[in-house]
């Protein structure tokens, strides 16, 4: 058996990294990135496993599309791509997806990343179903009635650029709701891209 020696003097040796939140653009936006090119880039950066968010076109909201991601990942044979299924069909916030079917095909969790779940009842039902399946809800928290189409934080830069701002409460009000619902349902809850001090305090208290 041939033994290959690599000189790592002056280098740092670590296990392969795992990125739990990536945005691959396939299906639908292959001109920007494919599963193969994204997985190859991940390996170049030391990542052996990446979790792909579902906000592609079409949205990853069915067992068939979960299978599609795995097939593409296996064919590429770079970093392992594990799909996250959408919470609602088309990420429209109206009808829950087939959680059971997507788990059966290998979904690692559920998220409408890029959009917050706007109704309390729908989020509660999503959490209850995810809890039964022992999978996490991975939330983008944003109250659209408070965000009102803003594009950056409602602060000095928004005023200087004269663009609509998003107030901090658009994030932390929905997070506060989700924390309470997660406590009630017992779901494993993960909140993405936290950006306000109030959110940090809520998480600390939770």
N, C-alpha and C. Protein backbone atom coordinates (compact mmCIF):
# COMPACT_ATOMS: atom_id res chain seq x y z
N UNK A 1 0.85 -1.20 0.00
CA UNK A 1 0.00 0.00 0.00
C UNK A 1 0.89 1.25 0.00
N UNK A 2 0.65 2.12 -0.94
CA UNK A 2 1.46 3.33 -1.06
C UNK A 2 1.01 4.36 -0.02
N UNK A 3 1.96 4.95 0.65
CA UNK A 3 1.68 5.97 1.65
C UNK A 3 2.10 7.32 1.07
N UNK A 4 1.16 8.26 1.06
CA UNK A 4 1.46 9.60 0.56
C UNK A 4 1.74 10.52 1.73
N UNK A 5 2.87 11.16 1.72
CA UNK A 5 3.23 12.10 2.77
C UNK A 5 3.03 13.53 2.28
N UNK A 6 2.42 14.35 3.12
CA UNK A 6 2.20 15.76 2.81
C UNK A 6 2.87 16.60 3.89
N UNK A 7 3.69 17.52 3.48
CA UNK A 7 4.38 18.39 4.44
C UNK A 7 3.40 19.47 4.91
N UNK A 8 2.98 19.41 6.18
CA UNK A 8 2.05 20.40 6.72
C UNK A 8 2.75 21.33 7.71
N UNK A 9 4.03 21.38 7.62
CA UNK A 9 4.78 22.29 8.49
C UNK A 9 4.32 23.74 8.24
N UNK A 10 3.93 24.41 9.31
CA UNK A 10 3.46 25.78 9.21
C UNK A 10 2.02 25.91 8.78
N UNK A 11 1.35 24.78 8.61
CA UNK A 11 -0.05 24.78 8.20
C UNK A 11 -0.95 24.46 9.41
N UNK A 12 -2.22 24.71 9.25
CA UNK A 12 -3.21 24.33 10.25
C UNK A 12 -4.04 23.18 9.68
N UNK A 13 -4.12 22.07 10.39
CA UNK A 13 -4.87 20.91 9.94
C UNK A 13 -6.14 20.79 10.77
N UNK A 14 -7.28 20.78 10.10
CA UNK A 14 -8.57 20.70 10.78
C UNK A 14 -9.46 19.70 10.06
N UNK A 15 -10.52 19.21 10.71
CA UNK A 15 -11.49 18.38 10.00
C UNK A 15 -12.20 19.21 8.93
N UNK A 16 -12.87 18.55 8.01
CA UNK A 16 -13.63 19.26 6.98
C UNK A 16 -14.71 20.11 7.62
N UNK A 17 -14.88 21.32 7.13
CA UNK A 17 -15.89 22.23 7.66
C UNK A 17 -17.28 21.86 7.14
N UNK A 18 -18.31 22.26 7.88
CA UNK A 18 -19.70 22.11 7.46
C UNK A 18 -20.34 23.49 7.49
N UNK A 19 -20.95 23.89 6.38
CA UNK A 19 -21.66 25.17 6.29
C UNK A 19 -23.16 24.86 6.29
N UNK A 20 -23.86 25.32 7.32
CA UNK A 20 -25.27 24.96 7.49
C UNK A 20 -26.21 25.93 6.79
N UNK A 21 -25.67 26.90 6.02
CA UNK A 21 -26.55 27.88 5.37
C UNK A 21 -25.88 28.40 4.11
N UNK A 22 -26.16 27.73 2.99
CA UNK A 22 -25.64 28.21 1.71
C UNK A 22 -26.78 28.39 0.73
N UNK A 23 -26.54 29.22 -0.28
CA UNK A 23 -27.53 29.47 -1.32
C UNK A 23 -26.94 29.05 -2.66
N UNK A 24 -27.24 27.82 -3.07
CA UNK A 24 -26.88 27.37 -4.40
C UNK A 24 -28.00 27.81 -5.35
N UNK A 25 -27.66 28.12 -6.58
CA UNK A 25 -28.65 28.73 -7.46
C UNK A 25 -29.36 27.76 -8.40
N UNK A 26 -29.03 26.49 -8.29
CA UNK A 26 -29.71 25.48 -9.09
C UNK A 26 -30.75 24.75 -8.24
N UNK A 27 -31.97 24.55 -8.76
CA UNK A 27 -32.43 24.79 -10.13
C UNK A 27 -32.91 26.23 -10.35
N UNK A 28 -32.86 26.65 -11.61
CA UNK A 28 -33.50 27.88 -12.01
C UNK A 28 -32.58 29.04 -12.34
N UNK A 29 -31.41 29.07 -11.68
CA UNK A 29 -30.50 30.20 -11.91
C UNK A 29 -29.09 29.69 -12.23
N UNK A 30 -29.03 28.68 -13.09
CA UNK A 30 -27.76 28.03 -13.38
C UNK A 30 -26.73 28.96 -14.00
N UNK A 31 -27.20 30.09 -14.59
CA UNK A 31 -26.24 31.04 -15.15
C UNK A 31 -25.41 31.70 -14.05
N UNK A 32 -25.93 31.67 -12.82
CA UNK A 32 -25.19 32.23 -11.68
C UNK A 32 -24.31 31.17 -11.02
N UNK A 33 -24.88 29.97 -10.85
CA UNK A 33 -24.15 28.90 -10.16
C UNK A 33 -24.92 27.61 -10.32
N UNK A 34 -24.20 26.50 -10.38
CA UNK A 34 -24.82 25.18 -10.38
C UNK A 34 -24.48 24.48 -9.07
N UNK A 35 -25.15 23.36 -8.83
CA UNK A 35 -24.81 22.57 -7.66
C UNK A 35 -23.36 22.10 -7.75
N UNK A 36 -22.94 21.73 -8.95
CA UNK A 36 -21.56 21.28 -9.13
C UNK A 36 -20.56 22.39 -8.86
N UNK A 37 -20.78 23.58 -9.42
CA UNK A 37 -19.80 24.66 -9.21
C UNK A 37 -19.79 25.13 -7.76
N UNK A 38 -20.96 25.16 -7.12
CA UNK A 38 -21.02 25.55 -5.71
C UNK A 38 -20.34 24.54 -4.81
N UNK A 39 -20.57 23.26 -5.09
CA UNK A 39 -19.95 22.20 -4.28
C UNK A 39 -18.45 22.16 -4.49
N UNK A 40 -18.01 22.44 -5.71
CA UNK A 40 -16.57 22.48 -6.00
C UNK A 40 -15.92 23.65 -5.27
N UNK A 41 -16.58 24.80 -5.26
CA UNK A 41 -16.05 25.97 -4.53
C UNK A 41 -15.98 25.68 -3.04
N UNK A 42 -16.99 24.95 -2.53
CA UNK A 42 -16.99 24.61 -1.11
C UNK A 42 -15.76 23.79 -0.74
N UNK A 43 -15.47 22.79 -1.56
CA UNK A 43 -14.30 21.94 -1.30
C UNK A 43 -13.01 22.76 -1.30
N UNK A 44 -12.91 23.71 -2.25
CA UNK A 44 -11.73 24.57 -2.32
C UNK A 44 -11.53 25.36 -1.03
N UNK A 45 -12.66 25.67 -0.36
CA UNK A 45 -12.58 26.42 0.89
C UNK A 45 -12.49 25.55 2.13
N UNK A 46 -12.42 24.23 1.95
CA UNK A 46 -12.28 23.34 3.10
C UNK A 46 -13.58 22.80 3.64
N UNK A 47 -14.69 23.01 2.91
CA UNK A 47 -16.00 22.53 3.37
C UNK A 47 -16.34 21.20 2.69
N UNK A 48 -16.62 20.19 3.48
CA UNK A 48 -16.95 18.87 2.94
C UNK A 48 -18.45 18.63 2.88
N UNK A 49 -19.24 19.43 3.60
CA UNK A 49 -20.70 19.29 3.62
C UNK A 49 -21.32 20.67 3.68
N UNK A 50 -22.35 20.90 2.84
CA UNK A 50 -23.06 22.18 2.86
C UNK A 50 -24.56 21.92 2.83
N UNK A 51 -25.31 22.74 3.57
CA UNK A 51 -26.76 22.64 3.62
C UNK A 51 -27.35 23.72 2.71
N UNK A 52 -28.10 23.31 1.71
CA UNK A 52 -28.60 24.23 0.68
C UNK A 52 -30.00 24.73 1.02
N UNK A 53 -30.16 26.05 1.05
CA UNK A 53 -31.45 26.67 1.28
C UNK A 53 -32.38 26.47 0.07
N UNK A 54 -33.69 26.51 0.30
CA UNK A 54 -34.63 26.10 -0.76
C UNK A 54 -35.07 27.21 -1.71
N UNK A 55 -34.60 28.45 -1.55
CA UNK A 55 -35.16 29.53 -2.36
C UNK A 55 -34.52 29.62 -3.74
N UNK A 56 -34.78 28.57 -4.51
CA UNK A 56 -34.36 28.50 -5.91
C UNK A 56 -35.61 28.68 -6.78
N UNK A 57 -35.52 28.30 -8.05
CA UNK A 57 -36.70 28.40 -8.93
C UNK A 57 -36.77 27.15 -9.79
N UNK A 58 -37.63 26.18 -9.50
CA UNK A 58 -38.66 26.28 -8.47
C UNK A 58 -38.10 26.16 -7.05
N UNK A 59 -38.90 26.60 -6.09
CA UNK A 59 -38.58 26.44 -4.67
C UNK A 59 -38.46 24.95 -4.36
N UNK A 60 -37.50 24.59 -3.51
CA UNK A 60 -37.36 23.19 -3.09
C UNK A 60 -38.45 22.89 -2.05
N UNK A 61 -39.62 22.49 -2.55
CA UNK A 61 -40.77 22.32 -1.67
C UNK A 61 -41.48 20.99 -1.85
N UNK A 62 -40.77 19.99 -2.43
CA UNK A 62 -41.40 18.69 -2.65
C UNK A 62 -40.36 17.58 -2.51
N UNK A 63 -40.82 16.35 -2.24
CA UNK A 63 -39.88 15.22 -2.16
C UNK A 63 -39.08 15.04 -3.44
N UNK A 64 -39.72 15.28 -4.58
CA UNK A 64 -39.03 15.10 -5.87
C UNK A 64 -37.85 16.05 -6.01
N UNK A 65 -38.02 17.27 -5.55
CA UNK A 65 -36.94 18.24 -5.66
C UNK A 65 -35.83 17.98 -4.64
N UNK A 66 -36.19 17.43 -3.49
CA UNK A 66 -35.16 17.00 -2.53
C UNK A 66 -34.29 15.92 -3.19
N UNK A 67 -34.94 14.96 -3.84
CA UNK A 67 -34.20 13.91 -4.53
C UNK A 67 -33.32 14.48 -5.63
N UNK A 68 -33.82 15.48 -6.34
CA UNK A 68 -33.06 16.13 -7.41
C UNK A 68 -31.75 16.70 -6.89
N UNK A 69 -31.80 17.37 -5.73
CA UNK A 69 -30.58 17.97 -5.16
C UNK A 69 -29.56 16.88 -4.84
N UNK A 70 -30.02 15.79 -4.24
CA UNK A 70 -29.10 14.70 -3.91
C UNK A 70 -28.50 14.08 -5.17
N UNK A 71 -29.31 13.89 -6.20
CA UNK A 71 -28.81 13.30 -7.45
C UNK A 71 -27.73 14.19 -8.06
N UNK A 72 -27.96 15.48 -8.09
CA UNK A 72 -26.98 16.42 -8.64
C UNK A 72 -25.71 16.45 -7.79
N UNK A 73 -25.89 16.40 -6.48
CA UNK A 73 -24.73 16.41 -5.58
C UNK A 73 -23.87 15.17 -5.77
N UNK A 74 -24.51 14.01 -5.87
CA UNK A 74 -23.77 12.76 -6.03
C UNK A 74 -23.06 12.71 -7.38
N UNK A 75 -23.71 13.25 -8.42
CA UNK A 75 -23.09 13.27 -9.75
C UNK A 75 -21.88 14.20 -9.77
N UNK A 76 -21.96 15.31 -9.04
CA UNK A 76 -20.84 16.26 -9.00
C UNK A 76 -19.66 15.69 -8.25
N UNK A 77 -19.95 15.01 -7.12
CA UNK A 77 -18.92 14.33 -6.33
C UNK A 77 -17.86 15.28 -5.77
N UNK A 78 -18.32 16.43 -5.27
CA UNK A 78 -17.43 17.34 -4.55
C UNK A 78 -17.91 17.39 -3.09
N UNK A 79 -18.22 18.55 -2.54
CA UNK A 79 -18.81 18.61 -1.21
C UNK A 79 -20.19 17.97 -1.24
N UNK A 80 -20.56 17.34 -0.14
CA UNK A 80 -21.89 16.75 -0.04
C UNK A 80 -22.91 17.87 0.16
N UNK A 81 -23.93 17.89 -0.67
CA UNK A 81 -24.97 18.92 -0.59
C UNK A 81 -26.22 18.30 0.05
N UNK A 82 -26.63 18.85 1.20
CA UNK A 82 -27.81 18.36 1.90
C UNK A 82 -28.89 19.43 1.81
N UNK A 83 -30.05 19.09 1.24
CA UNK A 83 -31.08 20.11 1.03
C UNK A 83 -31.93 20.38 2.26
N UNK A 84 -32.33 21.64 2.38
CA UNK A 84 -33.32 22.09 3.36
C UNK A 84 -34.62 22.34 2.59
N UNK A 85 -35.72 21.74 3.03
CA UNK A 85 -36.98 21.91 2.33
C UNK A 85 -37.70 23.17 2.77
N UNK A 86 -38.54 23.70 1.89
CA UNK A 86 -39.33 24.89 2.23
C UNK A 86 -40.41 24.55 3.25
N UNK A 87 -40.74 25.52 4.07
CA UNK A 87 -41.83 25.36 5.04
C UNK A 87 -43.17 25.41 4.32
N UNK A 88 -43.31 26.35 3.38
CA UNK A 88 -44.59 26.50 2.68
C UNK A 88 -44.40 26.33 1.18
N UNK A 89 -45.46 25.92 0.52
CA UNK A 89 -45.42 25.69 -0.92
C UNK A 89 -45.07 27.00 -1.65
N UNK A 90 -43.99 26.93 -2.43
CA UNK A 90 -43.55 28.10 -3.17
C UNK A 90 -43.07 29.23 -2.30
N UNK A 91 -42.84 28.97 -1.01
CA UNK A 91 -42.50 30.01 -0.03
C UNK A 91 -43.51 31.15 -0.05
N UNK A 92 -44.77 30.81 -0.28
CA UNK A 92 -45.82 31.82 -0.34
C UNK A 92 -46.49 32.07 1.00
N UNK A 93 -46.16 31.24 2.00
CA UNK A 93 -46.69 31.46 3.33
C UNK A 93 -48.17 31.13 3.48
N UNK A 94 -48.67 30.22 2.64
CA UNK A 94 -50.09 29.89 2.69
C UNK A 94 -50.32 28.44 3.11
N UNK A 95 -49.68 27.50 2.42
CA UNK A 95 -49.91 26.07 2.64
C UNK A 95 -48.60 25.38 3.01
N UNK A 96 -48.63 24.59 4.09
CA UNK A 96 -47.43 23.85 4.47
C UNK A 96 -47.09 22.81 3.42
N UNK A 97 -45.81 22.53 3.28
CA UNK A 97 -45.33 21.53 2.33
C UNK A 97 -45.46 20.13 2.93
N UNK A 98 -45.05 19.15 2.15
CA UNK A 98 -45.07 17.75 2.59
C UNK A 98 -43.82 17.46 3.42
N UNK A 99 -43.89 17.80 4.70
CA UNK A 99 -42.73 17.62 5.58
C UNK A 99 -42.29 16.15 5.61
N UNK A 100 -43.26 15.26 5.78
CA UNK A 100 -42.93 13.84 5.90
C UNK A 100 -42.24 13.32 4.64
N UNK A 101 -42.81 13.66 3.47
CA UNK A 101 -42.23 13.20 2.22
C UNK A 101 -40.83 13.74 1.99
N UNK A 102 -40.61 15.00 2.34
CA UNK A 102 -39.28 15.58 2.15
C UNK A 102 -38.27 14.99 3.12
N UNK A 103 -38.70 14.71 4.35
CA UNK A 103 -37.78 14.05 5.28
C UNK A 103 -37.39 12.68 4.77
N UNK A 104 -38.36 11.95 4.24
CA UNK A 104 -38.10 10.61 3.72
C UNK A 104 -37.04 10.62 2.63
N UNK A 105 -37.02 11.70 1.83
CA UNK A 105 -36.04 11.81 0.76
C UNK A 105 -34.73 12.46 1.21
N UNK A 106 -34.67 12.90 2.49
CA UNK A 106 -33.39 13.38 3.02
C UNK A 106 -33.30 14.84 3.40
N UNK A 107 -34.43 15.56 3.44
CA UNK A 107 -34.37 16.96 3.90
C UNK A 107 -33.88 17.00 5.33
N UNK A 108 -33.00 17.95 5.64
CA UNK A 108 -32.39 18.05 6.97
C UNK A 108 -33.14 19.00 7.89
N UNK A 109 -34.08 19.78 7.33
CA UNK A 109 -34.85 20.76 8.10
C UNK A 109 -35.73 21.53 7.15
N UNK A 110 -36.42 22.55 7.69
CA UNK A 110 -37.39 23.29 6.89
C UNK A 110 -37.22 24.80 7.09
N UNK A 111 -37.27 25.54 5.98
CA UNK A 111 -37.06 26.99 6.04
C UNK A 111 -37.72 27.67 4.85
N UNK A 112 -38.30 28.83 5.08
CA UNK A 112 -38.71 29.72 3.99
C UNK A 112 -37.71 30.86 3.92
N UNK A 113 -36.42 30.52 3.91
CA UNK A 113 -35.39 31.55 4.02
C UNK A 113 -35.57 32.61 2.94
N UNK A 114 -35.48 33.86 3.38
CA UNK A 114 -35.75 35.00 2.53
C UNK A 114 -37.11 35.61 2.81
N UNK A 115 -37.97 34.84 3.48
CA UNK A 115 -39.30 35.33 3.84
C UNK A 115 -39.68 34.81 5.22
N UNK A 116 -40.23 35.67 6.03
CA UNK A 116 -40.72 35.26 7.33
C UNK A 116 -42.11 34.64 7.20
N UNK A 117 -42.43 33.71 8.09
CA UNK A 117 -43.79 33.16 8.15
C UNK A 117 -44.66 34.21 8.84
N UNK A 118 -45.63 34.74 8.12
CA UNK A 118 -46.34 35.93 8.59
C UNK A 118 -47.45 35.64 9.59
N UNK A 119 -48.02 34.44 9.58
CA UNK A 119 -49.13 34.16 10.48
C UNK A 119 -48.70 33.23 11.62
N UNK A 120 -49.18 33.55 12.81
CA UNK A 120 -48.83 32.76 13.99
C UNK A 120 -49.31 31.32 13.87
N UNK A 121 -50.53 31.14 13.37
CA UNK A 121 -51.10 29.80 13.30
C UNK A 121 -50.30 28.91 12.36
N UNK A 122 -49.86 29.45 11.23
CA UNK A 122 -49.09 28.66 10.28
C UNK A 122 -47.74 28.28 10.86
N UNK A 123 -47.08 29.20 11.54
CA UNK A 123 -45.80 28.88 12.15
C UNK A 123 -45.96 27.84 13.25
N UNK A 124 -47.01 27.95 14.03
CA UNK A 124 -47.25 26.95 15.07
C UNK A 124 -47.43 25.56 14.46
N UNK A 125 -48.22 25.47 13.39
CA UNK A 125 -48.44 24.18 12.74
C UNK A 125 -47.14 23.63 12.16
N UNK A 126 -46.34 24.51 11.56
CA UNK A 126 -45.05 24.08 11.01
C UNK A 126 -44.15 23.53 12.11
N UNK A 127 -44.11 24.22 13.23
CA UNK A 127 -43.27 23.78 14.35
C UNK A 127 -43.75 22.45 14.91
N UNK A 128 -45.05 22.27 15.00
CA UNK A 128 -45.59 21.01 15.52
C UNK A 128 -45.22 19.84 14.62
N UNK A 129 -45.33 20.04 13.30
CA UNK A 129 -45.00 18.98 12.37
C UNK A 129 -43.50 18.67 12.39
N UNK A 130 -42.69 19.73 12.43
CA UNK A 130 -41.24 19.53 12.47
C UNK A 130 -40.82 18.81 13.75
N UNK A 131 -41.45 19.16 14.85
CA UNK A 131 -41.15 18.52 16.13
C UNK A 131 -41.45 17.03 16.07
N UNK A 132 -42.56 16.67 15.47
CA UNK A 132 -42.93 15.26 15.34
C UNK A 132 -41.91 14.48 14.52
N UNK A 133 -41.28 15.17 13.58
CA UNK A 133 -40.30 14.52 12.70
C UNK A 133 -38.87 14.66 13.22
N UNK A 134 -38.70 15.35 14.36
CA UNK A 134 -37.38 15.56 14.97
C UNK A 134 -36.44 16.31 14.02
N UNK A 135 -37.00 17.31 13.31
CA UNK A 135 -36.20 18.15 12.43
C UNK A 135 -36.40 19.62 12.81
N UNK A 136 -35.42 20.46 12.51
CA UNK A 136 -35.50 21.87 12.92
C UNK A 136 -36.31 22.75 11.98
N UNK A 137 -36.86 23.80 12.55
CA UNK A 137 -37.36 24.94 11.78
C UNK A 137 -36.24 25.96 11.75
N UNK A 138 -35.89 26.40 10.54
CA UNK A 138 -34.77 27.32 10.32
C UNK A 138 -35.38 28.61 9.78
N UNK A 139 -35.48 29.63 10.63
CA UNK A 139 -36.36 30.76 10.31
C UNK A 139 -35.63 32.01 9.84
N UNK A 140 -36.21 32.62 8.81
CA UNK A 140 -35.92 34.00 8.44
C UNK A 140 -37.01 34.83 9.12
N UNK A 141 -36.64 35.70 10.04
CA UNK A 141 -37.66 36.45 10.77
C UNK A 141 -37.77 37.86 10.21
N UNK A 142 -38.95 38.17 9.68
CA UNK A 142 -39.18 39.51 9.14
C UNK A 142 -40.69 39.73 9.02
N UNK A 143 -41.18 40.64 9.81
CA UNK A 143 -42.59 41.02 9.74
C UNK A 143 -42.75 41.99 8.57
N UNK A 144 -43.42 41.53 7.52
CA UNK A 144 -43.51 42.33 6.31
C UNK A 144 -44.35 43.60 6.49
N UNK A 145 -45.28 43.58 7.45
CA UNK A 145 -46.07 44.78 7.69
C UNK A 145 -45.23 45.87 8.34
N UNK A 146 -44.16 45.48 9.02
CA UNK A 146 -43.24 46.45 9.62
C UNK A 146 -42.09 46.81 8.68
N UNK A 147 -41.65 45.83 7.89
CA UNK A 147 -40.54 46.08 6.96
C UNK A 147 -40.96 47.03 5.84
N UNK A 148 -42.19 46.90 5.37
CA UNK A 148 -42.78 47.80 4.36
C UNK A 148 -41.88 48.01 3.14
N UNK A 149 -41.29 46.94 2.67
CA UNK A 149 -40.51 47.04 1.44
C UNK A 149 -39.16 47.72 1.59
N UNK A 150 -38.68 47.87 2.82
CA UNK A 150 -37.37 48.49 3.02
C UNK A 150 -36.24 47.65 2.44
N UNK A 151 -35.11 48.29 2.21
CA UNK A 151 -33.99 47.59 1.58
C UNK A 151 -32.74 47.48 2.45
N UNK A 152 -32.57 48.39 3.40
CA UNK A 152 -31.47 48.31 4.37
C UNK A 152 -31.99 48.78 5.72
N UNK A 153 -31.14 48.64 6.74
CA UNK A 153 -31.54 49.06 8.09
C UNK A 153 -31.98 50.53 8.09
N UNK A 154 -33.01 50.79 8.84
CA UNK A 154 -33.56 52.15 8.93
C UNK A 154 -32.67 53.00 9.86
N UNK A 155 -31.56 53.43 9.32
CA UNK A 155 -30.61 54.21 10.10
C UNK A 155 -30.02 55.34 9.27
N UNK A 156 -28.84 55.78 9.67
CA UNK A 156 -28.21 56.92 9.02
C UNK A 156 -27.93 56.67 7.54
N UNK A 157 -27.50 55.44 7.20
CA UNK A 157 -27.17 55.15 5.81
C UNK A 157 -28.41 55.20 4.93
N UNK A 158 -29.54 54.71 5.45
CA UNK A 158 -30.79 54.76 4.67
C UNK A 158 -31.18 56.21 4.40
N UNK A 159 -31.00 57.07 5.41
CA UNK A 159 -31.31 58.49 5.22
C UNK A 159 -30.37 59.12 4.21
N UNK A 160 -29.08 58.80 4.31
CA UNK A 160 -28.09 59.39 3.42
C UNK A 160 -28.34 58.98 1.97
N UNK A 161 -28.70 57.68 1.77
CA UNK A 161 -28.95 57.18 0.42
C UNK A 161 -30.37 57.45 -0.06
N UNK A 162 -31.21 57.91 0.86
CA UNK A 162 -32.61 58.21 0.55
C UNK A 162 -33.34 56.97 0.00
N UNK A 163 -33.13 55.85 0.73
CA UNK A 163 -33.82 54.60 0.39
C UNK A 163 -34.68 54.18 1.58
N UNK A 164 -35.76 53.41 1.33
CA UNK A 164 -36.62 52.98 2.44
C UNK A 164 -35.88 52.05 3.39
N UNK A 165 -36.01 52.30 4.68
CA UNK A 165 -35.33 51.50 5.69
C UNK A 165 -36.22 50.46 6.32
N UNK A 166 -35.59 49.44 6.89
CA UNK A 166 -36.30 48.39 7.63
C UNK A 166 -36.05 48.62 9.11
N UNK A 167 -37.08 48.88 9.91
CA UNK A 167 -36.87 49.10 11.34
C UNK A 167 -36.49 47.80 12.06
N UNK A 168 -35.75 47.93 13.13
CA UNK A 168 -35.28 46.76 13.89
C UNK A 168 -36.43 45.87 14.34
N UNK A 169 -37.57 46.50 14.67
CA UNK A 169 -38.68 45.70 15.19
C UNK A 169 -39.25 44.73 14.15
N UNK A 170 -39.01 44.97 12.86
CA UNK A 170 -39.46 44.03 11.84
C UNK A 170 -38.81 42.66 12.05
N UNK A 171 -37.62 42.65 12.62
CA UNK A 171 -36.94 41.39 12.93
C UNK A 171 -37.31 40.87 14.31
N UNK A 172 -37.12 41.67 15.33
CA UNK A 172 -37.21 41.10 16.68
C UNK A 172 -38.63 40.83 17.14
N UNK A 173 -39.62 41.50 16.58
CA UNK A 173 -41.01 41.20 16.95
C UNK A 173 -41.37 39.77 16.53
N UNK A 174 -40.99 39.41 15.30
CA UNK A 174 -41.29 38.05 14.84
C UNK A 174 -40.44 37.01 15.56
N UNK A 175 -39.20 37.35 15.86
CA UNK A 175 -38.36 36.44 16.62
C UNK A 175 -38.96 36.16 18.00
N UNK A 176 -39.46 37.20 18.65
CA UNK A 176 -40.08 37.02 19.96
C UNK A 176 -41.25 36.05 19.88
N UNK A 177 -42.07 36.19 18.84
CA UNK A 177 -43.16 35.26 18.62
C UNK A 177 -42.65 33.84 18.45
N UNK A 178 -41.64 33.67 17.60
CA UNK A 178 -41.12 32.34 17.30
C UNK A 178 -40.53 31.66 18.52
N UNK A 179 -39.83 32.41 19.33
CA UNK A 179 -39.25 31.83 20.54
C UNK A 179 -40.34 31.29 21.45
N UNK A 180 -41.42 32.04 21.59
CA UNK A 180 -42.54 31.59 22.42
C UNK A 180 -43.18 30.34 21.84
N UNK A 181 -43.39 30.32 20.52
CA UNK A 181 -43.99 29.15 19.88
C UNK A 181 -43.06 27.94 19.95
N UNK A 182 -41.77 28.17 19.82
CA UNK A 182 -40.81 27.06 19.93
C UNK A 182 -40.83 26.46 21.32
N UNK A 183 -40.97 27.33 22.32
CA UNK A 183 -41.07 26.86 23.71
C UNK A 183 -42.33 26.01 23.89
N UNK A 184 -43.43 26.46 23.31
CA UNK A 184 -44.70 25.74 23.45
C UNK A 184 -44.71 24.41 22.71
N UNK A 185 -44.09 24.37 21.53
CA UNK A 185 -44.15 23.16 20.71
C UNK A 185 -42.99 22.21 20.96
N UNK A 186 -41.89 22.71 21.51
CA UNK A 186 -40.73 21.87 21.75
C UNK A 186 -39.87 21.62 20.52
N UNK A 187 -40.07 22.41 19.46
CA UNK A 187 -39.32 22.21 18.23
C UNK A 187 -37.87 22.69 18.40
N UNK A 188 -36.98 22.09 17.63
CA UNK A 188 -35.61 22.61 17.52
C UNK A 188 -35.68 23.81 16.58
N UNK A 189 -35.35 24.98 17.08
CA UNK A 189 -35.54 26.22 16.33
C UNK A 189 -34.20 26.91 16.11
N UNK A 190 -33.94 27.30 14.86
CA UNK A 190 -32.72 28.02 14.52
C UNK A 190 -33.10 29.29 13.78
N UNK A 191 -32.60 30.43 14.23
CA UNK A 191 -32.91 31.69 13.55
C UNK A 191 -31.69 32.13 12.74
N UNK A 192 -31.96 32.55 11.50
CA UNK A 192 -30.89 32.94 10.58
C UNK A 192 -30.59 34.44 10.66
N UNK A 193 -29.42 34.80 10.19
CA UNK A 193 -28.95 36.18 10.00
C UNK A 193 -29.56 37.21 10.97
N UNK A 194 -29.21 37.05 12.24
CA UNK A 194 -29.64 38.00 13.28
C UNK A 194 -28.86 39.31 13.11
N UNK A 195 -29.58 40.43 13.20
CA UNK A 195 -28.90 41.70 12.92
C UNK A 195 -29.23 42.83 13.89
N UNK A 196 -30.01 42.56 14.95
CA UNK A 196 -30.35 43.62 15.89
C UNK A 196 -29.95 43.24 17.31
N UNK A 197 -29.66 44.25 18.11
CA UNK A 197 -29.29 44.00 19.51
C UNK A 197 -30.46 43.41 20.28
N UNK A 198 -31.68 43.81 19.92
CA UNK A 198 -32.86 43.27 20.61
C UNK A 198 -33.00 41.77 20.35
N UNK A 199 -32.70 41.34 19.13
CA UNK A 199 -32.75 39.91 18.81
C UNK A 199 -31.71 39.14 19.61
N UNK A 200 -30.51 39.69 19.70
CA UNK A 200 -29.46 39.03 20.48
C UNK A 200 -29.89 38.86 21.93
N UNK A 201 -30.52 39.89 22.49
CA UNK A 201 -30.98 39.81 23.87
C UNK A 201 -32.07 38.77 24.04
N UNK A 202 -33.00 38.71 23.08
CA UNK A 202 -34.06 37.70 23.14
C UNK A 202 -33.48 36.29 23.10
N UNK A 203 -32.51 36.07 22.24
CA UNK A 203 -31.88 34.76 22.13
C UNK A 203 -31.15 34.41 23.43
N UNK A 204 -30.45 35.39 23.97
CA UNK A 204 -29.73 35.17 25.22
C UNK A 204 -30.71 34.76 26.35
N UNK A 205 -31.81 35.44 26.43
CA UNK A 205 -32.81 35.14 27.46
C UNK A 205 -33.46 33.77 27.24
N UNK A 206 -33.70 33.43 25.97
CA UNK A 206 -34.30 32.14 25.65
C UNK A 206 -33.38 30.98 25.99
